[in-house]
């Protein structure tokens, strides 16, 4: 980190939610995710994570583990992972089996990000329950402990699960991350000694407090000797400030709609601007930094480095939602160029595709 608060060699990763542009299909959105993964693999991004959401017209990825199996085969070096698996919907053994399978296919490249959010509304959460006659148990810490025990063969000898070997058995295993957007998740990452990723683009109010709490209280564990934290932020880059602001209207409307429980696909910028005008101004919950960093690559880079420097972290995870797939890919290309990632690969990819 430099005296100016900027971060030397800041790493960038990708969180993809398979957004569905209006006028296209969820199948198109999933194919868009595969195309994006291939691009950012060549550009030099650190990792490619996919989120889990349920029963939404807006976001197509309900099963990140299935997408990761395909994306691992389409990429060569980038780490792939869940951002995240919503653990309360599943048994720890099943999650361990799924991600050990991914690890066997792509050893040394798999991240298992876990969270406790439902990834949908209360009705969807109920439908995902196997036992519906009792209230949802808040046993997330116990689930995490069991998951880690399955992955690491850590059950006591007299435990009934001690004899279970999670197949496929391979050296090493997926790298487990704690995900969240609250102080609770920060404390959970400390308790388990796990690396931590905070969803700033989703909930920007407690970002600094959560990261500082994690870094201050972290004690070394078998998973990390030192704290490792990332923050997921929204980014839209374009050649001009005007174009970036224009493109961002789609995600600004998306955020407004979600607050009204409106989960329609991503609107075009033209339609979004008209609808935003009709909705009128309303204050959005914001924190020290905006949810989305919007502008030219140089401006966005400066803002990202300042944020990472203020938080004392060395990696940010970028989430980009715009209506047009070509513009989304171009945003990631521009950011990679600005940070000096594999510029030859950027040029080679762009030359084969008309923007």
Short mmCIF file of C-alpha atoms in Angstrom, two decimals:
data_model
loop_
_atom_site.label_atom_id
_atom_site.label_comp_id
_atom_site.label_asym_id
_atom_site.label_seq_id
_atom_site.Cartn_x
_atom_site.Cartn_y
_atom_site.Cartn_z
CA UNK A 1 0.00 0.00 0.00
CA UNK A 2 1.36 3.45 -0.87
CA UNK A 3 1.42 6.56 1.29
CA UNK A 4 -1.52 7.94 -0.73
CA UNK A 5 -3.73 5.08 0.44
CA UNK A 6 -3.70 3.41 -2.97
CA UNK A 7 -3.03 -0.31 -3.24
CA UNK A 8 -0.12 -1.55 -5.31
CA UNK A 9 -1.04 -4.62 -7.36
CA UNK A 10 -4.73 -4.61 -6.40
CA UNK A 11 -6.31 -7.89 -7.51
CA UNK A 12 -9.72 -7.91 -9.16
CA UNK A 13 -12.23 -10.74 -9.32
CA UNK A 14 -15.73 -11.17 -10.73
CA UNK A 15 -19.11 -11.89 -9.18
CA UNK A 16 -21.67 -12.83 -11.81
CA UNK A 17 -25.41 -13.13 -11.15
CA UNK A 18 -26.50 -14.11 -14.69
CA UNK A 19 -28.67 -11.00 -15.14
CA UNK A 20 -31.46 -11.43 -17.69
CA UNK A 21 -31.73 -8.50 -20.13
CA UNK A 22 -35.27 -7.60 -21.18
CA UNK A 23 -35.96 -9.12 -24.60
CA UNK A 24 -33.76 -12.16 -24.00
CA UNK A 25 -34.20 -15.46 -22.15
CA UNK A 26 -32.72 -16.92 -18.96
CA UNK A 27 -30.92 -19.40 -21.21
CA UNK A 28 -29.29 -16.46 -22.98
CA UNK A 29 -28.24 -15.06 -19.61
CA UNK A 30 -26.53 -18.32 -18.63
CA UNK A 31 -24.70 -18.40 -21.96
CA UNK A 32 -23.67 -14.79 -21.32
CA UNK A 33 -22.13 -15.90 -18.03
CA UNK A 34 -20.08 -18.56 -19.79
CA UNK A 35 -18.87 -16.00 -22.34
CA UNK A 36 -17.94 -13.61 -19.54
CA UNK A 37 -16.02 -16.31 -17.69
CA UNK A 38 -13.97 -17.11 -20.77
CA UNK A 39 -13.16 -13.43 -21.22
CA UNK A 40 -12.09 -12.63 -17.66
CA UNK A 41 -10.04 -15.83 -17.50
CA UNK A 42 -7.93 -14.50 -20.36
CA UNK A 43 -7.85 -10.98 -18.95
CA UNK A 44 -6.15 -12.01 -15.70
CA UNK A 45 -8.93 -11.62 -13.14
CA UNK A 46 -8.32 -13.61 -9.94
CA UNK A 47 -11.57 -15.54 -9.52
CA UNK A 48 -15.04 -15.95 -11.04
CA UNK A 49 -17.88 -16.44 -8.56
CA UNK A 50 -21.54 -17.12 -9.29
CA UNK A 51 -24.41 -16.25 -6.97
CA UNK A 52 -27.49 -18.24 -5.99
CA UNK A 53 -30.93 -16.67 -6.37
CA UNK A 54 -34.36 -18.30 -6.56
CA UNK A 55 -37.56 -17.60 -8.50
CA UNK A 56 -36.42 -14.32 -10.05
CA UNK A 57 -36.98 -13.14 -13.61
CA UNK A 58 -34.07 -10.76 -13.06
CA UNK A 59 -31.30 -13.26 -12.24
CA UNK A 60 -31.06 -16.66 -13.92
CA UNK A 61 -28.54 -18.57 -11.81
CA UNK A 62 -30.35 -20.74 -9.27
CA UNK A 63 -27.67 -23.47 -9.16
CA UNK A 64 -24.15 -22.03 -9.22
CA UNK A 65 -22.59 -25.46 -8.78
CA UNK A 66 -23.96 -26.56 -12.17
CA UNK A 67 -22.70 -23.43 -13.88
CA UNK A 68 -19.29 -23.84 -12.25
CA UNK A 69 -18.95 -27.37 -13.61
CA UNK A 70 -19.35 -25.95 -17.13
CA UNK A 71 -17.31 -22.81 -16.54
CA UNK A 72 -14.39 -24.77 -15.13
CA UNK A 73 -14.17 -26.62 -18.44
CA UNK A 74 -14.37 -23.37 -20.40
CA UNK A 75 -11.53 -21.66 -18.51
CA UNK A 76 -7.87 -22.40 -17.86
CA UNK A 77 -6.53 -20.55 -14.83
CA UNK A 78 -9.11 -18.39 -13.06
CA UNK A 79 -10.44 -19.66 -9.73
CA UNK A 80 -14.13 -20.57 -9.87
CA UNK A 81 -16.54 -20.52 -6.98
CA UNK A 82 -19.87 -19.78 -5.38
CA UNK A 83 -20.76 -16.33 -4.27
CA UNK A 84 -22.42 -18.08 -2.63
CA UNK A 85 -24.11 -21.29 -1.67
CA UNK A 86 -27.01 -20.48 0.67
CA UNK A 87 -26.21 -23.14 3.25
CA UNK A 88 -29.54 -23.19 5.18
CA UNK A 89 -31.22 -24.76 2.12
CA UNK A 90 -28.92 -27.79 2.08
CA UNK A 91 -27.30 -30.46 4.21
CA UNK A 92 -23.58 -29.90 4.83
CA UNK A 93 -22.72 -33.36 3.49
CA UNK A 94 -24.38 -32.67 0.14
CA UNK A 95 -22.57 -29.34 -0.22
CA UNK A 96 -19.28 -31.03 0.68
CA UNK A 97 -19.88 -33.73 -1.96
CA UNK A 98 -20.76 -31.20 -4.66
CA UNK A 99 -17.70 -29.05 -4.06
CA UNK A 100 -15.36 -32.00 -3.63
CA UNK A 101 -16.58 -33.10 -7.07
CA UNK A 102 -15.75 -29.68 -8.47
CA UNK A 103 -12.36 -29.83 -6.73
CA UNK A 104 -11.69 -33.24 -8.29
CA UNK A 105 -12.48 -31.82 -11.72
CA UNK A 106 -10.54 -28.57 -11.25
CA UNK A 107 -8.06 -29.10 -8.40
CA UNK A 108 -6.62 -26.00 -6.82
CA UNK A 109 -9.14 -23.69 -8.50
CA UNK A 110 -12.37 -24.04 -6.48
CA UNK A 111 -13.78 -21.61 -3.89
CA UNK A 112 -16.79 -22.47 -1.74
CA UNK A 113 -18.41 -19.25 -0.62
CA UNK A 114 -21.18 -19.83 1.91
CA UNK A 115 -23.91 -17.55 3.22
CA UNK A 116 -27.09 -17.77 5.25
CA UNK A 117 -29.37 -15.45 3.22
CA UNK A 118 -32.35 -17.13 1.51
CA UNK A 119 -31.55 -15.90 -2.01
CA UNK A 120 -35.25 -15.20 -2.51
CA UNK A 121 -38.43 -14.36 -0.64
CA UNK A 122 -40.06 -16.17 2.31
CA UNK A 123 -42.30 -18.31 0.10
CA UNK A 124 -39.30 -19.53 -1.89
CA UNK A 125 -37.46 -20.26 1.36
CA UNK A 126 -40.42 -22.34 2.53
CA UNK A 127 -40.55 -24.24 -0.77
CA UNK A 128 -36.85 -25.07 -0.45
CA UNK A 129 -37.36 -26.64 2.99
CA UNK A 130 -37.56 -30.41 3.27
CA UNK A 131 -39.41 -30.25 6.62
CA UNK A 132 -42.16 -27.60 6.60
CA UNK A 133 -44.04 -28.44 9.80
CA UNK A 134 -41.52 -26.65 12.01
CA UNK A 135 -40.11 -23.12 11.85
CA UNK A 136 -36.84 -22.60 9.99
CA UNK A 137 -33.97 -23.40 12.35
CA UNK A 138 -31.30 -20.76 12.78
CA UNK A 139 -28.50 -23.30 13.04
CA UNK A 140 -26.08 -21.78 10.54
CA UNK A 141 -23.04 -21.99 12.88
CA UNK A 142 -23.70 -25.69 13.42
CA UNK A 143 -24.03 -26.19 9.66
CA UNK A 144 -20.72 -24.45 9.03
CA UNK A 145 -18.98 -26.55 11.68
CA UNK A 146 -20.35 -29.74 10.13
CA UNK A 147 -19.42 -28.67 6.60
CA UNK A 148 -15.84 -27.90 7.63
CA UNK A 149 -15.64 -31.21 9.49
CA UNK A 150 -16.77 -33.14 6.40
CA UNK A 151 -14.30 -31.32 4.17
CA UNK A 152 -11.41 -31.72 6.59
CA UNK A 153 -12.11 -35.15 8.17
CA UNK A 154 -12.38 -33.45 11.56
CA UNK A 155 -15.18 -35.30 13.33
CA UNK A 156 -14.20 -36.82 16.71
CA UNK A 157 -13.53 -40.55 16.53
CA UNK A 158 -16.74 -41.37 18.41
CA UNK A 159 -18.94 -39.18 16.18
CA UNK A 160 -21.37 -41.17 13.97
CA UNK A 161 -20.16 -39.20 10.92
CA UNK A 162 -16.48 -39.89 11.57
CA UNK A 163 -16.48 -42.92 9.28
CA UNK A 164 -17.98 -41.03 6.33
CA UNK A 165 -15.47 -40.24 3.60
CA UNK A 166 -16.73 -37.51 1.32
CA UNK A 167 -16.26 -38.76 -2.23
CA UNK A 168 -14.58 -38.10 -4.53
CA UNK A 169 -11.59 -38.21 -2.17
CA UNK A 170 -8.71 -36.10 -3.51
CA UNK A 171 -5.74 -34.31 -1.93
CA UNK A 172 -6.60 -30.78 -0.87
CA UNK A 173 -10.09 -29.39 -1.17
CA UNK A 174 -12.19 -26.33 -1.98
CA UNK A 175 -11.22 -23.08 -0.28
CA UNK A 176 -14.10 -22.07 2.03
CA UNK A 177 -15.09 -18.39 2.31
CA UNK A 178 -17.61 -16.74 4.61
CA UNK A 179 -19.90 -14.34 2.73
CA UNK A 180 -22.22 -11.69 4.07
CA UNK A 181 -23.47 -8.13 4.22
CA UNK A 182 -23.71 -7.56 7.97
CA UNK A 183 -21.72 -7.39 11.17
CA UNK A 184 -22.98 -10.88 11.99
CA UNK A 185 -21.18 -12.41 9.02
CA UNK A 186 -18.02 -10.53 9.96
CA UNK A 187 -18.11 -12.07 13.43
CA UNK A 188 -18.83 -15.54 11.95
CA UNK A 189 -15.77 -15.29 9.68
CA UNK A 190 -13.69 -14.47 12.75
CA UNK A 191 -15.19 -17.33 14.77
CA UNK A 192 -14.36 -19.93 12.12
CA UNK A 193 -11.06 -18.38 11.02
CA UNK A 194 -12.21 -18.16 7.39
CA UNK A 195 -11.51 -15.62 4.66
CA UNK A 196 -14.34 -13.11 4.34
CA UNK A 197 -16.15 -11.38 1.48
CA UNK A 198 -18.55 -8.49 2.13
CA UNK A 199 -21.35 -7.71 -0.38
CA UNK A 200 -21.00 -3.92 -0.52
CA UNK A 201 -22.99 -3.65 -3.77
CA UNK A 202 -25.95 -5.15 -1.90
CA UNK A 203 -25.65 -3.42 1.48
CA UNK A 204 -23.17 -0.54 1.62
CA UNK A 205 -23.78 0.85 5.10
CA UNK A 206 -21.61 -1.39 7.29
CA UNK A 207 -18.76 -2.13 4.89
CA UNK A 208 -15.96 -0.42 6.78
CA UNK A 209 -17.17 -1.58 10.20
CA UNK A 210 -17.52 -5.20 9.06
CA UNK A 211 -14.09 -5.35 7.42
CA UNK A 212 -12.34 -3.58 10.28
CA UNK A 213 -14.03 -5.84 12.84
CA UNK A 214 -12.89 -8.88 10.89
CA UNK A 215 -9.30 -7.72 10.47
CA UNK A 216 -8.99 -6.49 14.07
CA UNK A 217 -10.33 -9.64 15.74
CA UNK A 218 -9.07 -12.35 13.40
CA UNK A 219 -6.88 -15.01 14.96
CA UNK A 220 -4.94 -17.46 12.86
CA UNK A 221 -6.60 -20.79 12.02
CA UNK A 222 -5.88 -23.84 9.94
CA UNK A 223 -7.66 -22.06 7.08
CA UNK A 224 -5.75 -18.77 7.20
CA UNK A 225 -2.75 -17.62 9.24
CA UNK A 226 -3.65 -13.98 8.49
CA UNK A 227 -7.00 -12.29 7.76
CA UNK A 228 -8.00 -12.21 4.11
CA UNK A 229 -10.94 -10.03 3.12
CA UNK A 230 -12.53 -8.91 -0.12
CA UNK A 231 -15.40 -6.56 -0.90
CA UNK A 232 -17.83 -7.04 -3.79
CA UNK A 233 -18.66 -3.76 -5.54
CA UNK A 234 -20.67 -2.73 -8.56
CA UNK A 235 -18.70 -1.31 -11.50
CA UNK A 236 -19.66 0.09 -14.89
CA UNK A 237 -16.85 1.33 -17.13
CA UNK A 238 -17.16 2.99 -20.53
CA UNK A 239 -14.98 5.16 -22.75
CA UNK A 240 -16.78 8.31 -21.57
CA UNK A 241 -18.46 9.42 -18.36
CA UNK A 242 -21.64 10.10 -20.28
CA UNK A 243 -21.87 6.61 -21.70
CA UNK A 244 -21.13 5.01 -18.34
CA UNK A 245 -23.86 7.05 -16.65
CA UNK A 246 -26.27 6.16 -19.46
CA UNK A 247 -25.54 2.44 -19.11
CA UNK A 248 -25.91 2.62 -15.32
CA UNK A 249 -29.55 3.66 -15.60
CA UNK A 250 -30.48 -0.02 -16.05
CA UNK A 251 -29.01 -1.09 -12.71
CA UNK A 252 -30.31 2.02 -10.97
CA UNK A 253 -33.82 1.04 -12.05
CA UNK A 254 -33.13 -2.57 -11.05
CA UNK A 255 -32.27 -1.43 -7.52
CA UNK A 256 -35.45 0.66 -7.33
CA UNK A 257 -37.59 -2.19 -8.59
CA UNK A 258 -36.15 -4.69 -6.12
CA UNK A 259 -37.12 -2.36 -3.26
CA UNK A 260 -40.69 -2.60 -4.60
CA UNK A 261 -40.48 -6.41 -4.94
CA UNK A 262 -40.45 -6.04 -8.71
CA UNK A 263 -38.12 -8.70 -10.17
CA UNK A 264 -38.57 -8.11 -13.89
CA UNK A 265 -35.62 -8.50 -16.29
CA UNK A 266 -33.02 -5.75 -16.74
CA UNK A 267 -34.46 -2.84 -18.73
CA UNK A 268 -32.65 -1.10 -21.57
CA UNK A 269 -31.07 2.26 -20.65
CA UNK A 270 -33.66 4.15 -22.70
CA UNK A 271 -36.59 2.43 -20.99
CA UNK A 272 -34.90 2.66 -17.60
CA UNK A 273 -34.47 6.42 -17.87
CA UNK A 274 -38.15 6.86 -18.71
CA UNK A 275 -39.29 4.67 -15.82
CA UNK A 276 -36.91 6.35 -13.36
CA UNK A 277 -38.34 9.70 -14.37
CA UNK A 278 -41.86 8.47 -13.67
CA UNK A 279 -40.83 6.99 -10.30
CA UNK A 280 -39.26 10.27 -9.21
CA UNK A 281 -36.34 10.83 -6.89
CA UNK A 282 -36.02 8.72 -3.78
CA UNK A 283 -33.10 8.40 -1.41
CA UNK A 284 -31.21 5.11 -1.62
CA UNK A 285 -29.48 3.62 1.37
CA UNK A 286 -25.83 4.48 0.86
CA UNK A 287 -22.66 4.23 2.89
CA UNK A 288 -19.20 5.70 2.75
CA UNK A 289 -18.83 4.52 -0.85
CA UNK A 290 -21.47 4.09 -3.58
CA UNK A 291 -22.81 0.65 -4.39
CA UNK A 292 -21.73 1.12 -8.01
CA UNK A 293 -18.60 2.88 -9.26
CA UNK A 294 -19.48 4.37 -12.63
CA UNK A 295 -17.26 6.20 -15.09
CA UNK A 296 -14.18 6.00 -17.26
CA UNK A 297 -11.63 3.30 -16.40
CA UNK A 298 -9.17 5.82 -14.94
CA UNK A 299 -11.79 7.32 -12.66
CA UNK A 300 -13.08 3.93 -11.54
CA UNK A 301 -9.57 2.63 -10.90
CA UNK A 302 -8.79 5.60 -8.68
CA UNK A 303 -11.98 5.07 -6.68
CA UNK A 304 -11.41 1.33 -6.31
CA UNK A 305 -7.83 1.79 -5.16
CA UNK A 306 -8.85 4.46 -2.66
CA UNK A 307 -11.54 2.17 -1.23
CA UNK A 308 -9.23 -0.84 -1.01
CA UNK A 309 -6.55 1.30 0.60
CA UNK A 310 -8.96 2.69 3.18
CA UNK A 311 -10.10 -0.83 4.07
CA UNK A 312 -6.63 -2.37 4.03
CA UNK A 313 -7.57 -5.09 1.53
CA UNK A 314 -5.77 -6.32 -1.58
CA UNK A 315 -8.66 -7.64 -3.68
CA UNK A 316 -12.03 -6.36 -4.86
CA UNK A 317 -14.77 -8.40 -6.52
CA UNK A 318 -16.50 -6.64 -9.42
CA UNK A 319 -20.18 -7.07 -10.27
CA UNK A 320 -21.40 -5.47 -13.51
CA UNK A 321 -25.02 -5.37 -14.64
CA UNK A 322 -25.93 -3.54 -17.84
CA UNK A 323 -28.57 -4.33 -20.44
CA UNK A 324 -26.31 -5.16 -23.39
CA UNK A 325 -23.92 -8.11 -23.11
CA UNK A 326 -21.30 -6.51 -25.37
CA UNK A 327 -21.20 -3.44 -23.13
CA UNK A 328 -20.86 -5.63 -20.05
CA UNK A 329 -17.90 -7.46 -21.55
CA UNK A 330 -16.38 -4.17 -22.64
CA UNK A 331 -16.62 -2.80 -19.10
CA UNK A 332 -14.51 -5.69 -17.81
CA UNK A 333 -12.06 -5.26 -20.70
CA UNK A 334 -11.61 -1.55 -20.02
CA UNK A 335 -11.02 -2.18 -16.34
CA UNK A 336 -8.44 -4.88 -17.12
CA UNK A 337 -6.66 -2.57 -19.53
CA UNK A 338 -6.56 0.21 -16.94
CA UNK A 339 -5.08 -2.11 -14.34
CA UNK A 340 -2.57 -3.49 -16.85
CA UNK A 341 -3.92 -7.04 -16.95
CA UNK A 342 -2.86 -9.12 -19.97
CA UNK A 343 -3.43 -6.37 -22.55
CA UNK A 344 -2.55 -8.71 -25.45
CA UNK A 345 -5.39 -11.05 -24.51
CA UNK A 346 -7.77 -8.08 -24.31
CA UNK A 347 -6.89 -7.00 -27.83
CA UNK A 348 -7.06 -10.54 -29.21
CA UNK A 349 -10.52 -11.16 -27.73
CA UNK A 350 -11.90 -7.79 -28.79
CA UNK A 351 -10.62 -8.17 -32.37
CA UNK A 352 -12.77 -11.27 -32.80
CA UNK A 353 -15.97 -9.62 -31.65
CA UNK A 354 -17.85 -6.57 -32.87
CA UNK A 355 -18.85 -4.24 -30.04
#
